[in-house]
Amino acid sequence: MLIVMKPSATAREVDAVVNVIQAVGFRAHPMPGATRTAIGITGNEGPVDGRRFEDLPGVAEVIRVTKPYKLITLDLRPEKTIVKIGDATIGGSELAIIAGPCAIENRDQAFAVAEAVHKSGARFFRGGVWKPRTSPYTFQGLGDKGWEIMAEIRDTFGLKIVTEALDKSSVDLVEHYGDVIQIGARNMQNFSLLRRAGRSKLPVLLKRGMAATLEEWLLAAEYIMAEGNYNVILCERGVRTFAQHTRNTLDLAAVPAIRRISHLPVIIDPSHGTGNAYMVTPLARAGVAVGADGLMVEVHNHPDLALSDGAQALTPAQYAQLIDQVSAIREISVANW
Ligand code: PEP
Ligand code: MN
C-alpha cells in the first residue's frame, strides 16, 4: 500500500502517518518528491486496511499496490532517483562513467588504469578485490591487499570506488574502503546479502542476474530498499541466451522497460554484456542512445596479460575513444528526449 500525501501536507502530518504505520507493526518508507511525499508500507504479509489512513490529516490518497513491488515504482516516486556520491551523481544530468579493470591485480596495474580512466572522464573507478570466478582454479582476486590499493586510488585521483561485496562480511570492507557496493550477477538473489546492503549507508549497484527476469531483478532491488536504503542503481550486464557470438546477450530494451516502471537509475555494462573488446564501444554507444544513466566499462593497461576478463577489456586508448563517442551521443539523445 502507498499513501500519497497532499502537496500541502506538513512534515508533522507526514510524521503522524509514519507513526500510525509503525504503531500497527509495519515499516514506513517516506519518499519526498518534487510535488508531494508518498509513503510506502512494507512488513505486511496480507493486505493492509487502507481506511485507517484515509482520514488522517494531509493524506490525499491511499493506493492499493497490485504489483509485486512497491518501493521501486513510479507510483511511489514519480521523479527519477538521483544517487549522489560525494560530488558525483548517477541518474542526473551527467552520464556516469564507472571504469577500471575487472580485478585489482597489483598496485602498478591498478594505478596505470586509474590514471588513464581519470584522465578521460570517469568519476568512478571499478575493480574486484575478491572475484566471483566460475572456476575455483582461476585467479580469485588479489584479496585483502587490494583494499589498500583502492583506498590509495581514491585519495590520489578523487575517483569514487565501486567494488563488489561477495558476501555479508565483505560489505563491511566496502563500507570502509569504497563508495558504492556492487552486487554481482551471481549474487543478485543472495537475499541475506541484499538485506545487509539494504542496511548500509552506501549506494548499491545491483547487477542483473544472468538468468533473471526484469521482475526478479526489480524485486532484488526491492529487498535492498525495504531495509531502508533507497540509493540503488540497476546495472544491465546481459543475460544468458542461445547466442554464441557473445558471452551474454545485452538486453538494451531493459532500459526503457525499467523507465516505465521504476524511478531507479539504470546503467549498462557492455563489457560483461558482450565479452568481446571489439563489441564494447558499439554497445556502449547503443546503451547511451537508449537512455542509460551511465556505463560500467572494463579497462586494462595490458589486456593480453589480464588475470581475468582480458578478452573484453579495452586499452586506455580505446576507452578514451569510447568516451568521445558516447559523449557526443549523450548530447544528442538528452536534447531529444
Ligand atoms: C564484474 O563486474 O567484475 C563482474 C563479476 O560482473 P558480473 O557480476 O556482471 O558478472
Ligand atoms: Mn569482469
Coordinates of C-alpha atoms and ligand atoms in Angstrom, one line a residue:
M1 CA 0.0 0.0 0.0
L2 CA 1.1 3.5 -0.8
I3 CA -0.1 6.7 1.0
V4 CA 0.1 9.8 -1.1
M5 CA 0.2 13.0 0.9
K6 CA -1.3 16.2 -0.3
P7 CA 1.2 18.7 -1.8
S8 CA 0.3 21.0 1.1
A9 CA 1.0 18.3 3.8
T10 CA 3.3 19.4 6.5
A11 CA 6.3 17.5 7.9
R12 CA 4.3 17.0 11.1
E13 CA 1.4 15.4 9.1
V14 CA 3.9 13.1 7.3
D15 CA 5.4 12.0 10.7
A16 CA 1.9 11.4 12.1
V17 CA 1.1 9.0 9.2
V18 CA 4.5 7.3 9.7
N19 CA 3.7 6.8 13.4
V20 CA 0.4 5.2 12.7
I21 CA 2.1 2.8 10.2
Q22 CA 4.6 1.9 12.8
A23 CA 2.0 1.5 15.6
V24 CA 0.2 -1.2 13.6
G25 CA 3.6 -3.0 13.2
F26 CA 4.6 -2.1 9.7
R27 CA 7.5 -0.2 8.2
A28 CA 7.0 3.2 6.7
H29 CA 9.1 4.4 3.8
P30 CA 8.5 8.2 3.2
M31 CA 9.7 9.3 -0.2
P32 CA 9.7 13.1 -0.5
G33 CA 9.2 14.2 -4.1
A34 CA 9.2 17.4 -6.1
T35 CA 5.4 18.0 -5.6
R36 CA 4.4 15.6 -2.8
T37 CA 5.6 13.0 -0.4
A38 CA 4.4 9.4 -0.8
I39 CA 4.8 6.8 2.0
G40 CA 5.3 3.1 1.1
I41 CA 4.3 0.5 3.6
T42 CA 6.2 -2.8 3.9
G43 CA 6.3 -5.6 6.5
N44 CA 2.7 -6.6 5.9
E45 CA 2.1 -10.1 4.7
G46 CA -1.5 -9.7 3.7
P47 CA -3.5 -6.7 2.5
V48 CA -3.5 -3.6 4.7
D49 CA -6.8 -1.9 5.6
G50 CA -6.4 1.5 3.9
R51 CA -9.4 3.1 5.7
R52 CA -7.3 3.6 8.8
F53 CA -5.2 6.1 6.9
E54 CA -7.6 7.8 4.6
D55 CA -8.9 10.4 7.0
L56 CA -5.6 11.3 8.6
P57 CA -4.7 15.0 8.1
G58 CA -2.7 15.7 4.9
V59 CA -3.5 12.4 3.2
A60 CA -4.5 12.8 -0.4
E61 CA -4.9 9.2 -1.5
V62 CA -4.4 5.6 -0.4
I63 CA -3.3 3.3 -3.2
R64 CA -3.5 -0.4 -3.0
V65 CA -0.5 -2.0 -4.7
T66 CA -1.3 -4.8 -7.1
K67 CA 2.2 -5.3 -8.4
P68 CA 4.7 -7.4 -6.6
Y69 CA 7.0 -4.4 -5.9
K70 CA 6.3 -1.2 -4.2
L71 CA 9.3 0.9 -3.4
I72 CA 10.9 0.8 -6.8
T73 CA 7.8 2.1 -8.5
L74 CA 7.0 5.4 -10.1
D75 CA 3.7 5.4 -8.1
L76 CA 5.8 5.9 -5.0
R77 CA 8.2 8.3 -6.6
P78 CA 7.3 9.8 -10.0
E79 CA 10.6 11.7 -10.3
K80 CA 13.8 9.8 -11.2
T81 CA 16.1 9.0 -8.3
I82 CA 19.4 10.8 -8.5
V83 CA 22.0 8.9 -6.4
K84 CA 24.6 11.3 -5.0
I85 CA 28.1 10.0 -4.3
G86 CA 30.1 13.0 -3.0
D87 CA 30.2 15.5 -5.8
A88 CA 29.2 12.9 -8.5
T89 CA 25.7 11.7 -9.4
I90 CA 24.1 8.7 -11.1
G91 CA 20.7 9.3 -12.6
G92 CA 21.0 13.0 -13.0
S93 CA 22.2 15.1 -16.0
E94 CA 25.7 13.7 -16.1
L95 CA 26.5 10.4 -17.8
A96 CA 28.1 8.3 -15.0
I97 CA 31.2 6.6 -16.1
I98 CA 32.5 3.7 -14.0
A99 CA 35.7 2.3 -15.4
G100 CA 38.6 0.2 -14.4
P101 CA 40.0 -3.3 -14.6
C102 CA 38.0 -6.5 -13.9
A103 CA 40.2 -7.2 -11.0
I104 CA 42.8 -5.4 -9.0
E105 CA 45.9 -7.4 -9.8
N106 CA 48.7 -5.3 -8.3
R107 CA 49.4 -1.6 -7.4
D108 CA 51.1 -0.7 -10.7
Q109 CA 48.3 -2.1 -12.9
A110 CA 45.6 -0.5 -10.8
F111 CA 47.3 2.9 -10.8
A112 CA 48.0 2.8 -14.5
V113 CA 44.4 2.1 -15.3
A114 CA 43.0 4.6 -12.7
E115 CA 45.2 7.3 -14.1
A116 CA 44.0 6.6 -17.6
V117 CA 40.3 6.5 -16.8
H118 CA 40.5 9.5 -14.6
K119 CA 42.1 11.5 -17.5
S120 CA 39.2 10.5 -19.8
G121 CA 36.2 11.5 -17.8
A122 CA 35.5 8.7 -15.3
R123 CA 34.3 9.8 -11.9
F124 CA 34.1 6.2 -10.6
F125 CA 36.8 3.5 -10.5
R126 CA 35.8 -0.1 -10.6
G127 CA 37.8 -3.3 -9.8
G128 CA 37.2 -6.5 -8.0
V129 CA 39.3 -7.3 -4.9
W130 CA 37.8 -10.7 -4.5
K131 CA 36.4 -12.1 -7.7
P132 CA 33.5 -14.5 -8.1
R133 CA 35.0 -16.8 -10.7
T134 CA 33.2 -19.7 -12.4
S135 CA 36.2 -22.0 -11.9
P136 CA 37.9 -22.3 -8.5
Y137 CA 41.2 -22.7 -10.3
T138 CA 41.3 -19.3 -11.9
F139 CA 42.5 -16.0 -10.3
Q140 CA 40.3 -15.3 -7.4
G141 CA 41.4 -11.7 -6.9
L142 CA 44.3 -10.1 -5.0
G143 CA 42.4 -10.4 -1.8
D144 CA 42.7 -8.1 1.2
K145 CA 45.8 -6.3 -0.1
G146 CA 43.5 -4.9 -2.8
W147 CA 41.5 -2.7 -0.3
E148 CA 44.6 -0.6 0.5
I149 CA 45.2 0.0 -3.2
M150 CA 41.6 1.1 -3.7
A151 CA 41.9 3.5 -0.8
E152 CA 45.1 5.0 -2.3
I153 CA 43.4 5.4 -5.7
R154 CA 40.5 7.2 -4.1
D155 CA 42.9 9.6 -2.3
T156 CA 45.2 10.1 -5.3
F157 CA 42.7 10.7 -8.1
G158 CA 39.5 11.6 -6.2
L159 CA 37.8 8.7 -8.0
K160 CA 34.8 7.1 -6.2
I161 CA 35.4 3.4 -5.6
V162 CA 32.8 0.9 -6.9
T163 CA 33.7 -2.7 -5.8
E164 CA 31.9 -5.9 -5.3
A165 CA 30.8 -7.3 -1.9
L166 CA 30.8 -11.1 -2.4
D167 CA 29.2 -11.8 1.0
K168 CA 27.9 -10.1 4.1
S169 CA 31.2 -9.7 5.7
S170 CA 32.8 -8.0 2.7
V171 CA 30.1 -5.3 2.9
D172 CA 31.9 -4.1 6.0
L173 CA 35.1 -3.8 4.0
V174 CA 33.5 -2.0 1.1
E175 CA 31.9 0.4 3.6
H176 CA 35.4 1.1 4.9
Y177 CA 37.3 1.4 1.6
G178 CA 34.7 2.1 -1.0
D179 CA 31.9 4.4 -2.1
V180 CA 29.4 2.1 -3.9
I181 CA 28.7 -1.5 -3.0
Q182 CA 28.5 -3.6 -6.2
I183 CA 26.3 -6.8 -6.0
G184 CA 27.3 -9.1 -8.8
A185 CA 25.1 -11.1 -11.2
R186 CA 25.8 -14.3 -9.3
N187 CA 24.6 -12.8 -6.1
M188 CA 21.5 -11.0 -7.4
Q189 CA 19.3 -13.3 -5.4
N190 CA 21.5 -13.7 -2.3
F191 CA 18.8 -12.3 -0.1
S192 CA 20.9 -12.1 3.1
L193 CA 23.5 -10.1 1.2
L194 CA 20.8 -7.8 -0.3
R195 CA 19.3 -7.2 3.2
R196 CA 22.8 -6.4 4.6
A197 CA 23.4 -3.9 1.7
G198 CA 20.0 -2.5 2.4
R199 CA 21.2 -1.6 5.9
S200 CA 24.2 0.2 4.5
K201 CA 24.6 4.0 4.1
L202 CA 26.4 3.4 0.8
P203 CA 24.6 3.3 -2.5
V204 CA 24.2 -0.2 -4.1
L205 CA 24.9 -1.0 -7.7
L206 CA 22.8 -4.1 -8.4
K207 CA 23.7 -6.2 -11.4
R208 CA 21.1 -8.2 -13.2
G209 CA 21.4 -11.9 -12.6
M210 CA 22.4 -13.8 -15.7
A211 CA 19.0 -15.6 -15.9
A212 CA 16.9 -13.0 -14.1
T213 CA 13.6 -11.6 -15.5
L214 CA 13.0 -7.9 -15.1
E215 CA 10.6 -8.7 -12.3
E216 CA 13.1 -10.8 -10.4
W217 CA 15.7 -8.1 -10.7
L218 CA 13.4 -5.3 -9.5
L219 CA 12.3 -7.5 -6.6
A220 CA 16.0 -7.9 -5.7
A221 CA 16.2 -4.0 -5.6
E222 CA 13.1 -4.1 -3.5
Y223 CA 14.9 -6.2 -0.9
I224 CA 17.5 -3.6 -0.6
M225 CA 15.1 -0.7 -0.4
A226 CA 12.8 -2.5 2.0
E227 CA 15.6 -2.3 4.6
G228 CA 15.7 1.5 4.1
N229 CA 18.5 2.0 1.5
Y230 CA 16.8 3.8 -1.4
N231 CA 20.1 4.5 -3.3
V232 CA 20.0 1.6 -5.7
I233 CA 21.5 1.7 -9.2
L234 CA 20.5 -1.1 -11.6
C235 CA 23.1 -2.4 -14.0
E236 CA 22.2 -4.4 -17.1
R237 CA 25.1 -6.7 -17.9
G238 CA 23.5 -9.2 -20.2
V239 CA 21.6 -12.4 -19.8
R240 CA 22.4 -15.9 -21.0
T241 CA 20.7 -16.9 -24.2
F242 CA 21.4 -19.4 -27.0
A243 CA 23.7 -16.8 -28.7
Q244 CA 27.3 -17.9 -29.1
H245 CA 28.7 -14.8 -30.7
T246 CA 28.7 -13.0 -27.3
R247 CA 29.3 -14.0 -23.7
N248 CA 25.9 -12.7 -22.7
T249 CA 23.1 -11.1 -24.6
L250 CA 22.9 -7.4 -23.6
D251 CA 19.3 -6.5 -23.1
L252 CA 19.1 -2.9 -24.1
A253 CA 15.3 -2.9 -24.0
A254 CA 15.6 -3.3 -20.2
V255 CA 16.4 0.5 -20.1
P256 CA 13.1 1.7 -21.4
A257 CA 11.3 -1.2 -19.8
I258 CA 12.6 -0.1 -16.3
R259 CA 11.9 3.5 -17.0
R260 CA 8.3 2.7 -17.5
I261 CA 8.1 1.1 -14.0
S262 CA 10.8 2.5 -11.8
H263 CA 12.4 5.7 -10.7
L264 CA 15.8 4.0 -10.1
P265 CA 18.8 4.9 -12.3
V266 CA 19.9 2.2 -14.8
I267 CA 23.3 1.8 -16.3
I268 CA 24.8 -0.5 -18.9
D269 CA 27.8 -2.8 -18.7
P270 CA 28.8 -3.6 -22.3
S271 CA 31.9 -5.4 -21.2
H272 CA 30.2 -8.4 -19.5
G273 CA 27.3 -7.9 -21.8
T274 CA 29.3 -8.9 -24.8
G275 CA 32.6 -10.5 -23.6
N276 CA 34.5 -9.1 -26.6
A277 CA 36.5 -5.9 -26.6
Y278 CA 35.6 -5.1 -30.2
M279 CA 31.9 -5.0 -29.3
V280 CA 32.2 -2.9 -26.2
T281 CA 32.3 0.5 -27.8
P282 CA 29.4 -0.1 -30.3
L283 CA 27.2 -1.4 -27.4
A284 CA 28.2 1.4 -25.1
R285 CA 27.0 3.8 -27.8
A286 CA 23.8 1.9 -28.1
G287 CA 23.3 1.9 -24.3
V288 CA 23.7 5.7 -24.1
A289 CA 21.4 6.2 -27.1
V290 CA 18.7 4.1 -25.4
G291 CA 18.9 6.3 -22.4
A292 CA 21.1 4.6 -19.9
D293 CA 22.3 6.8 -17.0
G294 CA 25.8 5.5 -17.2
L295 CA 28.2 2.9 -18.3
M296 CA 30.4 0.4 -16.5
V297 CA 33.4 -0.4 -18.7
E298 CA 36.4 -2.7 -18.1
V299 CA 39.8 -1.2 -19.0
H300 CA 43.2 -2.8 -18.7
N301 CA 46.7 -1.4 -19.4
H302 CA 47.7 -4.8 -20.9
P303 CA 44.5 -6.7 -21.8
D304 CA 46.6 -9.6 -23.1
L305 CA 48.1 -10.1 -19.7
A306 CA 45.0 -9.6 -17.7
L307 CA 44.3 -12.2 -15.0
S308 CA 40.5 -12.1 -15.6
D309 CA 38.3 -10.9 -18.4
G310 CA 41.1 -9.8 -20.7
A311 CA 39.1 -10.6 -23.8
Q312 CA 36.6 -7.9 -23.0
A313 CA 39.0 -5.2 -21.6
L314 CA 39.6 -2.0 -23.6
T315 CA 43.0 -0.4 -23.7
P316 CA 43.2 3.1 -22.3
A317 CA 43.3 4.5 -25.9
Q318 CA 40.2 2.5 -26.9
Y319 CA 38.5 3.6 -23.7
A320 CA 39.2 7.3 -24.5
Q321 CA 37.7 6.9 -27.9
L322 CA 34.6 5.3 -26.4
I323 CA 34.2 8.3 -24.1
D324 CA 34.4 10.7 -27.0
Q325 CA 31.8 8.8 -28.9
V326 CA 29.3 8.3 -26.1
S327 CA 29.6 11.9 -25.0
A328 CA 28.5 13.1 -28.4
I329 CA 25.6 10.6 -28.4
R330 CA 24.5 11.6 -24.9
E331 CA 24.3 15.2 -26.0
I332 CA 22.0 14.5 -29.0
S333 CA 19.9 12.0 -27.1
V334 CA 19.3 14.1 -24.0
A335 CA 18.3 17.0 -26.2
N336 CA 15.7 14.9 -27.9
W337 CA 14.1 13.1 -25.0
Ligands
PEP1 C1 32.3 -7.7 -12.6 O1 31.7 -6.6 -12.7 O2 33.5 -7.8 -12.4 C2 31.5 -8.9 -12.6 C3 32.0 -10.0 -12.0 O3 30.4 -8.8 -13.2 P1 29.0 -9.7 -13.2 O4 28.6 -9.8 -11.8 O5 28.1 -8.9 -14.0 O6 29.4 -11.0 -13.9
MN2 MN 34.9 -8.8 -15.2

